[in-house]
mmCIF file of C-alpha atoms and ligand atoms in Angstrom:
data_model
loop_
_atom_site.group_PDB
_atom_site.id
_atom_site.type_symbol
_atom_site.label_atom_id
_atom_site.label_comp_id
_atom_site.label_asym_id
_atom_site.label_seq_id
_atom_site.Cartn_x
_atom_site.Cartn_y
_atom_site.Cartn_z
ATOM 1 C CA MET H 1 27.502 1.202 16.831
ATOM 2 C CA ALA H 2 29.257 3.423 18.888
ATOM 3 C CA LYS H 3 27.263 6.398 20.506
ATOM 4 C CA SER H 4 29.084 9.264 18.628
ATOM 5 C CA VAL H 5 28.159 7.356 15.230
ATOM 6 C CA VAL H 6 24.727 7.111 16.526
ATOM 7 C CA ALA H 7 24.560 10.836 17.406
ATOM 8 C CA LEU H 8 26.032 11.847 14.058
ATOM 9 C CA THR H 9 23.579 9.916 11.862
ATOM 10 C CA LEU H 10 20.839 11.369 14.178
ATOM 11 C CA VAL H 11 22.031 14.759 12.861
ATOM 12 C CA LEU H 12 22.269 13.542 9.312
ATOM 13 C CA GLY H 13 18.781 12.560 9.554
ATOM 14 C CA ILE H 14 17.881 15.946 10.154
ATOM 15 C CA PHE H 15 19.900 17.424 7.632
ATOM 16 C CA VAL H 16 18.382 14.998 5.052
ATOM 17 C CA ALA H 17 15.081 16.782 5.446
ATOM 18 C CA SER H 18 16.289 20.146 5.115
ATOM 19 C CA THR H 19 19.353 20.583 3.069
ATOM 20 C CA SER H 20 19.411 17.336 0.686
ATOM 21 C CA ALA H 21 21.564 19.158 -1.927
ATOM 22 C CA PHE H 22 24.818 18.564 0.433
ATOM 23 C CA VAL H 23 23.988 15.584 2.335
ATOM 24 C CA PRO H 24 23.956 13.105 -0.089
ATOM 25 C CA THR H 25 27.954 13.109 -0.619
ATOM 26 C CA LEU H 26 28.112 12.992 3.059
ATOM 27 C CA ILE H 27 26.338 9.944 3.720
ATOM 28 C CA GLU H 28 28.343 8.324 0.677
ATOM 29 C CA LYS H 29 31.210 8.804 2.411
ATOM 30 C CA LEU H 30 30.232 7.698 5.496
ATOM 31 C CA TRP H 31 28.569 4.437 3.875
ATOM 32 C CA PRO H 32 30.984 1.629 3.158
ATOM 33 C CA GLY H 33 31.347 1.247 -0.252
ATOM 34 C CA GLN H 34 32.367 -2.203 -1.875
ATOM 35 C CA GLU H 35 35.395 -2.853 -3.896
ATOM 36 C CA SER H 36 34.518 -2.112 -7.547
ATOM 37 C CA ASP H 37 33.391 1.615 -8.736
ATOM 38 C CA GLY H 38 29.978 0.709 -10.129
ATOM 39 C CA VAL H 39 27.080 3.230 -10.301
ATOM 40 C CA PHE H 40 25.393 1.673 -7.508
ATOM 41 C CA ASP H 41 28.417 1.134 -4.872
ATOM 42 C CA THR H 42 27.011 4.134 -2.714
ATOM 43 C CA VAL H 43 23.492 2.027 -2.576
ATOM 44 C CA ALA H 44 22.862 1.614 1.667
ATOM 45 C CA ARG H 45 24.250 -1.462 3.313
ATOM 46 C CA ILE H 46 22.079 -1.940 6.372
ATOM 47 C CA PRO H 47 22.998 -4.519 8.981
ATOM 48 C CA TYR H 48 19.963 -6.958 9.707
ATOM 49 C CA SER H 49 20.000 -6.837 13.428
ATOM 50 C CA ASP H 50 19.982 -2.858 13.474
ATOM 51 C CA LEU H 51 17.136 -2.751 10.890
ATOM 52 C CA LEU H 52 15.007 -5.337 12.838
ATOM 53 C CA ASN H 53 15.578 -3.464 16.404
ATOM 54 C CA ASP H 54 14.430 -0.306 15.110
ATOM 55 C CA ASN H 55 17.627 1.384 15.771
ATOM 56 C CA PRO H 56 16.598 4.891 14.343
ATOM 57 C CA TYR H 57 20.319 5.463 12.725
ATOM 58 C CA VAL H 58 19.086 3.420 9.793
ATOM 59 C CA ASP H 59 16.679 5.533 8.945
ATOM 60 C CA PRO H 60 18.256 8.430 7.193
ATOM 61 C CA PHE H 61 20.393 5.940 5.124
ATOM 62 C CA ILE H 62 17.271 3.946 4.020
ATOM 63 C CA LEU H 63 15.549 7.043 3.052
ATOM 64 C CA HIS H 64 18.312 8.587 1.264
ATOM 65 C CA SER H 65 19.095 5.308 -0.774
ATOM 66 C CA MET H 66 15.256 4.524 -1.155
ATOM 67 C CA LYS H 67 14.858 8.339 -2.662
ATOM 68 C CA ARG H 68 17.737 8.325 -4.814
ATOM 69 C CA TYR H 69 18.264 4.862 -6.075
ATOM 70 C CA GLY H 70 14.788 2.912 -4.959
ATOM 71 C CA PHE H 71 16.790 0.016 -3.404
ATOM 72 C CA PHE H 72 19.284 -0.882 -0.688
ATOM 73 C CA TYR H 73 20.875 -3.944 1.054
ATOM 74 C CA VAL H 74 20.096 -5.425 4.226
ATOM 75 C CA VAL H 75 23.281 -7.516 5.115
ATOM 76 C CA ASP H 76 24.949 -9.680 7.933
ATOM 77 C CA VAL H 77 21.923 -11.804 8.452
ATOM 78 C CA PRO H 78 22.799 -14.036 11.299
ATOM 79 C CA GLU H 79 22.411 -17.459 11.073
ATOM 80 C CA TYR H 80 21.548 -17.138 7.548
ATOM 81 C CA SER H 81 23.162 -18.747 4.120
ATOM 82 C CA ALA H 82 21.658 -17.859 1.217
ATOM 83 C CA LEU H 83 23.387 -20.671 -0.534
ATOM 84 C CA GLU H 84 21.967 -23.171 1.596
ATOM 85 C CA GLU H 85 18.447 -21.905 -0.232
ATOM 86 C CA LEU H 86 19.948 -22.033 -3.509
ATOM 87 C CA GLU H 87 21.190 -25.686 -2.934
ATOM 88 C CA TYR H 88 17.660 -26.806 -1.902
ATOM 89 C CA MET H 89 16.098 -24.917 -4.746
ATOM 90 C CA GLN H 90 18.246 -26.596 -7.363
ATOM 91 C CA LYS H 91 17.230 -29.811 -5.949
ATOM 92 C CA PHE H 92 13.791 -29.284 -6.144
ATOM 93 C CA PHE H 93 14.083 -28.107 -9.865
ATOM 94 C CA GLU H 94 15.949 -31.198 -10.732
ATOM 95 C CA LEU H 95 13.252 -33.382 -9.374
ATOM 96 C CA PRO H 96 11.719 -35.876 -11.732
ATOM 97 C CA GLU H 97 8.550 -34.124 -13.503
ATOM 98 C CA GLU H 98 6.204 -36.506 -12.301
ATOM 99 C CA LEU H 99 7.246 -36.153 -8.627
ATOM 100 C CA LYS H 100 7.126 -32.305 -9.043
ATOM 101 C CA SER H 101 3.446 -32.645 -10.555
ATOM 102 C CA ASP H 102 1.932 -33.856 -7.013
ATOM 103 C CA VAL H 103 2.833 -29.930 -5.873
ATOM 104 C CA GLU H 104 1.772 -28.390 -9.334
ATOM 105 C CA ILE H 105 -0.854 -25.689 -9.175
ATOM 106 C CA SER H 106 -4.287 -26.670 -10.490
ATOM 107 C CA SER H 107 -4.196 -24.851 -13.643
ATOM 108 C CA HIS H 108 -1.230 -27.145 -14.566
ATOM 109 C CA ASN H 109 -2.669 -30.555 -12.721
ATOM 110 C CA PRO H 110 -6.284 -30.186 -12.438
ATOM 111 C CA GLU H 111 -6.067 -33.111 -9.876
ATOM 112 C CA ASN H 112 -4.270 -30.471 -7.531
ATOM 113 C CA LYS H 113 -6.424 -28.261 -5.134
ATOM 114 C CA ASN H 114 -3.604 -25.640 -5.011
ATOM 115 C CA ALA H 115 -4.082 -22.419 -7.302
ATOM 116 C CA TYR H 116 -1.485 -20.355 -6.125
ATOM 117 C CA ARG H 117 1.105 -22.250 -3.880
ATOM 118 C CA GLY H 118 3.366 -24.782 -5.199
ATOM 119 C CA TYR H 119 5.093 -25.553 -8.664
ATOM 120 C CA CYS H 120 4.346 -23.870 -11.575
ATOM 121 C CA PRO H 121 6.272 -24.941 -15.041
ATOM 122 C CA GLY H 122 5.428 -21.979 -16.987
ATOM 123 C CA LEU H 123 8.062 -23.260 -19.381
ATOM 124 C CA ASP H 124 5.379 -23.450 -22.526
ATOM 125 C CA ASP H 125 5.445 -20.245 -23.578
ATOM 126 C CA VAL H 126 8.895 -19.922 -25.406
ATOM 127 C CA ASP H 127 7.469 -16.657 -27.135
ATOM 128 C CA SER H 128 7.269 -14.724 -24.214
ATOM 129 C CA THR H 129 10.373 -13.213 -22.223
ATOM 130 C CA LEU H 130 8.170 -12.996 -19.088
ATOM 131 C CA GLN H 131 7.015 -16.503 -18.768
ATOM 132 C CA TYR H 132 10.224 -18.619 -19.324
ATOM 133 C CA LYS H 133 10.839 -19.862 -16.225
ATOM 134 C CA ASN H 134 9.983 -22.311 -13.289
ATOM 135 C CA VAL H 135 8.724 -21.017 -9.776
ATOM 136 C CA PHE H 136 7.788 -22.902 -6.757
ATOM 137 C CA ASN H 137 5.624 -20.608 -4.715
ATOM 138 C CA ILE H 138 5.045 -20.211 -0.922
ATOM 139 C CA GLY H 139 2.926 -18.185 1.087
ATOM 140 C CA PRO H 140 2.471 -17.185 4.953
ATOM 141 C CA HIS H 141 -0.113 -20.409 5.406
ATOM 142 C CA GLU H 142 0.446 -24.024 6.508
ATOM 143 C CA VAL H 143 -3.435 -24.456 7.636
ATOM 144 C CA ARG H 144 -6.535 -22.726 6.219
ATOM 145 C CA ALA H 145 -8.976 -21.427 8.646
ATOM 146 C CA PRO H 146 -12.606 -22.668 7.629
ATOM 147 C CA PHE H 147 -14.697 -20.546 5.482
ATOM 148 C CA THR H 148 -17.238 -18.694 7.629
ATOM 149 C CA GLY H 149 -18.766 -16.002 5.143
ATOM 150 C CA SER H 150 -21.393 -16.248 2.870
ATOM 151 C CA LEU H 151 -20.997 -17.510 -0.263
ATOM 152 C CA ASP H 152 -22.381 -14.596 -2.298
ATOM 153 C CA ASP H 153 -19.631 -12.379 -1.284
ATOM 154 C CA ALA H 154 -17.259 -12.729 -3.463
ATOM 155 C CA LEU H 155 -14.818 -10.593 -1.218
ATOM 156 C CA GLU H 156 -15.330 -13.065 1.493
ATOM 157 C CA LYS H 157 -14.752 -15.802 -1.125
ATOM 158 C CA LEU H 158 -11.548 -14.206 -2.243
ATOM 159 C CA ARG H 159 -10.067 -13.751 1.595
ATOM 160 C CA TYR H 160 -10.631 -17.353 2.001
ATOM 161 C CA GLU H 161 -8.756 -18.129 -1.202
ATOM 162 C CA CYS H 162 -5.913 -15.791 -0.296
ATOM 163 C CA SER H 163 -5.279 -17.924 2.999
ATOM 164 C CA GLU H 164 -4.388 -20.956 0.751
ATOM 165 C CA PRO H 165 -2.165 -23.116 2.498
ATOM 166 C CA ASN H 166 1.466 -24.422 1.575
ATOM 167 C CA VAL H 167 2.089 -27.564 -0.371
ATOM 168 C CA TRP H 168 5.438 -29.172 0.150
ATOM 169 C CA PRO H 169 7.300 -31.810 -2.196
ATOM 170 C CA THR H 170 7.625 -35.412 -0.871
ATOM 171 C CA THR H 171 10.590 -37.563 -2.132
ATOM 172 C CA ASP H 172 11.771 -40.607 -1.254
ATOM 173 C CA ASN H 173 14.640 -38.702 0.943
ATOM 174 C CA CYS H 174 12.862 -37.707 4.099
ATOM 175 C CA THR H 175 16.175 -35.383 5.200
ATOM 176 C CA PHE H 176 15.279 -33.340 1.963
ATOM 177 C CA ASP H 177 11.915 -32.974 2.420
ATOM 178 C CA LYS H 178 12.269 -31.920 5.883
ATOM 179 C CA GLY H 179 15.142 -29.618 5.168
ATOM 180 C CA PHE H 180 13.681 -27.955 2.247
ATOM 181 C CA LYS H 181 10.262 -27.116 4.175
ATOM 182 C CA GLU H 182 12.343 -25.964 6.942
ATOM 183 C CA VAL H 183 14.654 -23.952 5.146
ATOM 184 C CA PHE H 184 12.299 -22.059 3.202
ATOM 185 C CA GLN H 185 9.728 -21.666 6.130
ATOM 186 C CA VAL H 186 12.834 -19.919 8.087
ATOM 187 C CA GLY H 187 13.576 -18.202 4.902
ATOM 188 C CA PHE H 188 10.036 -16.662 4.310
ATOM 189 C CA GLU H 189 9.896 -15.351 8.025
ATOM 190 C CA LEU H 190 13.417 -13.515 7.455
ATOM 191 C CA ARG H 191 12.232 -11.767 4.557
ATOM 192 C CA ARG H 192 8.647 -10.946 5.834
ATOM 193 C CA ASN H 193 10.718 -9.652 8.740
ATOM 194 C CA VAL H 194 12.787 -7.288 6.738
ATOM 195 C CA ALA H 195 10.074 -6.211 4.662
ATOM 196 C CA ARG H 196 7.937 -5.180 7.795
ATOM 197 C CA ALA H 197 10.920 -3.538 9.384
ATOM 198 C CA PHE H 198 11.565 -1.830 6.512
ATOM 199 C CA ILE H 199 8.006 -0.298 6.348
ATOM 200 C CA ARG H 200 8.686 0.657 10.280
ATOM 201 C CA SER H 201 11.896 2.687 9.398
ATOM 202 C CA ILE H 202 10.038 4.716 6.424
ATOM 203 C CA SER H 203 7.013 5.274 8.967
ATOM 204 C CA ARG H 204 9.670 7.295 10.889
ATOM 205 C CA ALA H 205 11.616 8.667 8.611
ATOM 206 C CA LEU H 206 8.533 10.051 6.532
ATOM 207 C CA GLU H 207 6.690 10.706 9.637
ATOM 208 C CA MET H 208 3.529 8.416 8.658
ATOM 209 C CA PRO H 209 2.724 6.552 12.059
ATOM 210 C CA ASN H 210 -0.269 5.175 10.199
ATOM 211 C CA LEU H 211 1.862 3.257 7.466
ATOM 212 C CA PRO H 212 2.919 0.051 9.202
ATOM 213 C CA SER H 213 -0.719 -0.764 10.384
ATOM 214 C CA LEU H 214 -1.840 -1.152 6.707
ATOM 215 C CA PHE H 215 1.170 -4.237 6.470
ATOM 216 C CA ASN H 216 -0.240 -5.842 10.077
ATOM 217 C CA GLU H 217 -1.671 -9.033 8.076
ATOM 218 C CA ASP H 218 -0.102 -10.511 5.081
ATOM 219 C CA GLU H 219 -2.540 -13.057 3.650
ATOM 220 C CA PHE H 220 -0.984 -12.558 0.481
ATOM 221 C CA SER H 221 2.546 -12.178 0.860
ATOM 222 C CA ALA H 222 4.409 -14.682 -1.428
ATOM 223 C CA MET H 223 7.817 -16.025 -1.732
ATOM 224 C CA GLY H 224 8.820 -17.247 -5.379
ATOM 225 C CA LEU H 225 11.822 -19.821 -6.016
ATOM 226 C CA ARG H 226 12.579 -19.121 -9.623
ATOM 227 C CA LYS H 227 14.701 -20.890 -11.958
ATOM 228 C CA TYR H 228 15.477 -19.295 -15.519
ATOM 229 C CA PRO H 229 16.693 -22.036 -17.603
ATOM 230 C CA VAL H 230 19.158 -20.920 -20.406
ATOM 231 C CA ARG H 231 17.057 -20.256 -23.791
ATOM 232 C CA GLU H 232 17.155 -22.434 -26.583
ATOM 233 C CA GLN H 233 15.361 -19.761 -28.841
ATOM 234 C CA ILE H 234 15.829 -16.177 -28.978
ATOM 235 C CA ASN H 235 13.105 -13.821 -30.505
ATOM 236 C CA ALA H 236 12.286 -10.163 -31.224
ATOM 237 C CA ASN H 237 10.246 -10.221 -28.044
ATOM 238 C CA MET H 238 13.241 -10.483 -25.827
ATOM 239 C CA TYR H 239 14.847 -7.163 -26.299
ATOM 240 C CA SER H 240 14.685 -4.045 -24.824
ATOM 241 C CA ASP H 241 12.458 -1.503 -26.067
ATOM 242 C CA PHE H 242 14.454 0.973 -24.349
ATOM 243 C CA ASP H 243 17.995 -0.046 -25.558
ATOM 244 C CA GLY H 244 18.162 -2.994 -27.578
ATOM 245 C CA THR H 245 19.594 -5.221 -24.823
ATOM 246 C CA LEU H 246 18.766 -9.195 -24.958
ATOM 247 C CA LEU H 247 16.523 -9.623 -21.624
ATOM 248 C CA ARG H 248 15.469 -12.665 -19.620
ATOM 249 C CA GLU H 249 12.669 -10.645 -17.511
ATOM 250 C CA LEU H 250 11.218 -7.640 -19.020
ATOM 251 C CA GLU H 251 11.672 -4.018 -17.850
ATOM 252 C CA HIS H 252 9.235 -3.329 -15.234
ATOM 253 C CA VAL H 253 8.265 -1.741 -11.865
ATOM 254 C CA ASP H 254 7.007 -3.713 -8.789
ATOM 255 C CA SER H 255 3.846 -3.153 -7.040
ATOM 256 C CA THR H 256 4.288 -3.678 -3.146
ATOM 257 C CA VAL H 257 7.347 -4.191 -0.989
ATOM 258 C CA THR H 258 10.255 -6.457 -2.473
ATOM 259 C CA VAL H 259 13.001 -8.721 -0.954
ATOM 260 C CA LEU H 260 14.876 -9.954 -3.527
ATOM 261 C CA SER H 261 17.856 -12.698 -3.490
ATOM 262 C CA THR H 262 19.877 -13.047 -6.626
ATOM 263 C CA PHE H 263 22.790 -15.238 -5.075
ATOM 264 C CA ASN H 264 26.206 -14.587 -7.103
ATOM 265 C CA ASN H 265 23.536 -14.751 -10.395
ATOM 266 C CA ASP H 266 24.560 -11.376 -12.596
ATOM 267 C CA GLY H 267 21.867 -10.312 -14.573
ATOM 268 C CA LEU H 268 19.640 -7.664 -12.581
ATOM 269 C CA GLU H 269 19.935 -4.135 -13.899
ATOM 270 C CA ALA H 270 18.194 -0.961 -12.398
ATOM 271 C CA LEU H 271 17.250 2.319 -13.847
ATOM 272 C CA TYR H 272 19.305 5.174 -12.768
ATOM 273 C CA LYS H 273 19.769 8.611 -14.463
ATOM 274 C CA ASN H 274 18.006 7.127 -17.593
ATOM 275 C CA GLN H 275 20.339 4.466 -17.948
ATOM 276 C CA TYR H 276 20.318 0.810 -17.011
ATOM 277 C CA SER H 277 23.349 -0.332 -14.596
ATOM 278 C CA LYS H 278 24.394 -3.640 -12.956
ATOM 279 C CA ALA H 279 23.068 -3.795 -9.442
ATOM 280 C CA PRO H 280 25.425 -5.948 -7.043
ATOM 281 C CA VAL H 281 24.244 -9.348 -6.461
ATOM 282 C CA THR H 282 22.874 -10.394 -2.739
ATOM 283 C CA GLY H 283 25.479 -13.295 -2.367
ATOM 284 C CA ASP H 284 25.532 -15.426 0.280
ATOM 285 C CA ASN H 285 24.197 -13.029 3.193
ATOM 286 C CA ALA H 286 22.355 -10.104 1.885
ATOM 287 C CA PHE H 287 18.887 -8.901 0.457
ATOM 288 C CA LEU H 288 17.824 -6.382 -1.505
ATOM 289 C CA VAL H 289 14.786 -4.168 -0.701
ATOM 290 C CA ASN H 290 12.817 -1.962 -3.308
ATOM 291 C CA ILE H 291 9.107 -1.217 -3.526
ATOM 292 C CA GLY H 292 6.628 -0.792 -5.938
ATOM 293 C CA LYS H 293 4.473 1.560 -7.521
ATOM 294 C CA LEU H 294 1.132 0.506 -5.326
ATOM 295 C CA VAL H 295 3.461 1.314 -2.320
ATOM 296 C CA ASP H 296 5.044 4.265 -3.511
ATOM 297 C CA ASP H 297 1.871 5.897 -4.243
ATOM 298 C CA ILE H 298 0.344 5.147 -0.491
ATOM 299 C CA ILE H 299 3.451 7.056 0.616
ATOM 300 C CA ASP H 300 2.647 9.980 -1.592
ATOM 301 C CA ASN H 301 5.616 9.107 -4.233
ATOM 302 C CA GLN H 302 8.296 9.971 -1.269
ATOM 303 C CA LEU H 303 10.405 7.216 -2.644
ATOM 304 C CA THR H 304 11.419 5.721 -6.018
ATOM 305 C CA SER H 305 9.912 2.724 -7.378
ATOM 306 C CA VAL H 306 12.685 1.675 -9.044
ATOM 307 C CA ARG H 307 12.404 0.400 -12.778
ATOM 308 C CA HIS H 308 14.618 -2.739 -13.292
ATOM 309 C CA ARG H 309 15.041 -5.614 -15.742
ATOM 310 C CA VAL H 310 17.083 -8.988 -16.175
ATOM 311 C CA VAL H 311 19.653 -9.209 -19.012
ATOM 312 C CA GLU H 312 20.536 -12.419 -20.744
ATOM 313 C CA VAL H 313 23.202 -14.456 -19.091
ATOM 314 C CA PRO H 314 24.542 -17.737 -20.531
ATOM 315 C CA TYR H 315 23.562 -19.796 -17.295
ATOM 316 C CA THR H 316 20.876 -20.892 -15.566
ATOM 317 C CA ARG H 317 19.459 -18.306 -13.416
ATOM 318 C CA TYR H 318 18.137 -18.774 -10.149
ATOM 319 C CA SER H 319 16.451 -15.923 -7.890
ATOM 320 C CA ILE H 320 14.092 -16.036 -4.890
ATOM 321 C CA THR H 321 11.567 -13.021 -4.821
ATOM 322 C CA TYR H 322 9.332 -12.044 -1.833
ATOM 323 C CA PHE H 323 6.223 -9.395 -1.885
ATOM 324 C CA LEU H 324 4.792 -8.306 0.915
ATOM 325 C CA GLY H 325 1.591 -6.553 0.354
ATOM 326 C CA PRO H 326 -0.822 -4.518 2.340
ATOM 327 C CA ALA H 327 -3.355 -6.217 4.541
ATOM 328 C CA PHE H 328 -6.677 -7.694 2.510
ATOM 329 C CA ASP H 329 -8.399 -5.335 4.100
ATOM 330 C CA ALA H 330 -6.132 -2.078 4.196
ATOM 331 C CA ASP H 331 -7.685 0.997 2.507
ATOM 332 C CA ILE H 332 -5.235 1.419 -0.612
ATOM 333 C CA SER H 333 -7.428 4.309 -2.205
ATOM 334 C CA ARG H 334 -5.845 7.074 -0.101
ATOM 335 C CA SER H 335 -2.418 8.202 0.216
ATOM 336 C CA MET H 336 -1.104 9.055 3.635
ATOM 337 C CA SER H 337 -1.720 12.803 3.142
ATOM 338 C CA GLY H 338 -5.379 11.757 1.914
ATOM 339 C CA LYS H 339 -4.746 12.072 -1.777
ATOM 340 C CA MET H 340 -6.086 9.841 -4.121
ATOM 341 C CA THR H 341 -4.297 6.806 -5.147
ATOM 342 C CA GLU H 342 -3.692 5.557 -8.744
ATOM 343 C CA ALA H 343 -5.283 2.279 -7.548
ATOM 344 C CA GLY H 344 -8.083 4.473 -5.812
ATOM 345 C CA HIS H 345 -9.668 5.024 -9.015
ATOM 346 C CA LYS H 346 -10.698 1.609 -9.308
ATOM 347 C CA TYR H 347 -10.387 -0.243 -5.485
ATOM 348 C CA ARG H 348 -10.970 0.557 -2.415
ATOM 349 C CA ILE H 349 -9.087 -2.038 -0.482
ATOM 350 C CA PHE H 350 -6.333 -4.237 -1.236
ATOM 351 C CA GLY H 351 -8.106 -7.624 -1.785
ATOM 352 C CA GLU H 352 -9.885 -6.026 -4.644
ATOM 353 C CA TRP H 353 -6.717 -5.312 -6.279
ATOM 354 C CA ILE H 354 -5.413 -8.684 -5.611
ATOM 355 C CA LYS H 355 -8.553 -10.271 -7.025
ATOM 356 C CA ASP H 356 -7.652 -8.532 -10.356
ATOM 357 C CA TYR H 357 -3.948 -9.093 -10.153
ATOM 358 C CA LEU H 358 -4.730 -12.619 -9.655
ATOM 359 C CA GLY H 359 -7.545 -12.878 -12.319
ATOM 360 C CA ALA H 360 -5.719 -14.935 -14.902
ATOM 361 C CA ILE H 361 -5.703 -17.785 -12.044
ATOM 362 C CA GLU H 362 -9.217 -19.569 -11.842
ATOM 363 C CA LEU H 363 -10.811 -18.955 -8.466
ATOM 364 C CA PHE H 364 -12.571 -20.870 -5.811
ATOM 365 C CA TYR H 365 -12.860 -24.186 -4.886
ATOM 366 C CA TYR H 366 -13.670 -26.509 -2.195
HETATM 367 C C1 NAG O 1 18.904 -36.629 1.408
HETATM 368 O O1 NAG O 1 18.878 -35.108 1.384
HETATM 369 C C2 NAG O 1 20.067 -34.803 1.974
HETATM 370 C C3 NAG O 1 19.759 -33.183 2.008
HETATM 371 O O2 NAG O 1 19.293 -32.590 0.700
HETATM 372 C C4 NAG O 1 21.367 -35.032 1.277
HETATM 373 O O3 NAG O 1 22.389 -34.388 2.081
HETATM 374 C C5 NAG O 1 21.700 -36.401 0.962
HETATM 375 O O4 NAG O 1 22.752 -37.064 0.156
HETATM 376 C C6 NAG O 1 20.187 -37.142 0.622
HETATM 377 N N1 NAG O 1 20.492 -38.374 0.350
HETATM 378 C C7 NAG O 1 20.491 -39.256 -0.642
HETATM 379 C C8 NAG O 1 20.157 -40.721 -0.345
HETATM 380 O O5 NAG O 1 20.134 -38.791 -1.583
#
């Protein structure tokens, strides 16, 4: 990045704070647009290395994009191929069911101990728009620390639960097994780095120096490999209440920090000016980043937690989600300016919040 551009964008950073009515158009001109002329063509596209290296020139672009649209893209990820991930994902989901059952979560296969990490078939509920997908969940732990708390202490038990180690498929092809594990361990790390660098960027832009410390542990960050098969049945639950469109994933707002891969699959739409528009795909070398309500409340609703959905497409759709939540012990009851958050009416720390979030899944086993 040439010095003059850095200087110019730093000046812009100051402008954004003071004269926001004028600057957005200027930034849009500066930011490289795409070929087509969609609503989201001016969403920021931030080079991975500049984001990760805390290069402050990225801050006003991310801030602007997050305020206006509620998402931005991270591009030019070195030595990374999303299509390699996609290939491994497809191969995994195509494995015979009896092989996948070895890594199924315990609510599907009671012989297994893993409650959250692993394979979740979830195609039984054909009536629900939200549940018609296969998911393979990956977390940050390969081994679990021994349980040292008191059995009477529900939060200590939950802290132990949250550090559930990953499970990985075992097939008769060691090359596949090794490759699958390596590719997704690396992919997990990449997304976690992106999410944390994003938090640092907005902490600088919004002058909230304490924000990154809420994310210094990630006991329950989660990456989900998702397959949405073509539906054989259509029913009334699958239409949007908002505009009647046929959907695969209902309209919703996330909770924490999301890093998303859509590969070359269409379908993702985001709400902007009271209308859903198509979000550009992430392709082979990019991620889409957005935040959810819990995190937006913590930063005093300075950004937009974008409402989004997936419309029905006539093919099997794959995506990868990654969610970075605050640390287990992070206080989520107060915003950065000290106001009580919506979550704060019920919870003090993130661990208490995650307990209810995971409530549907049976808790604690040895
Ligand atoms: C084993 O897996 C690798 C990696 O996915 C693949 O390239 C190779 O063709 C597979 N071998 C067989 C015999 O299926």
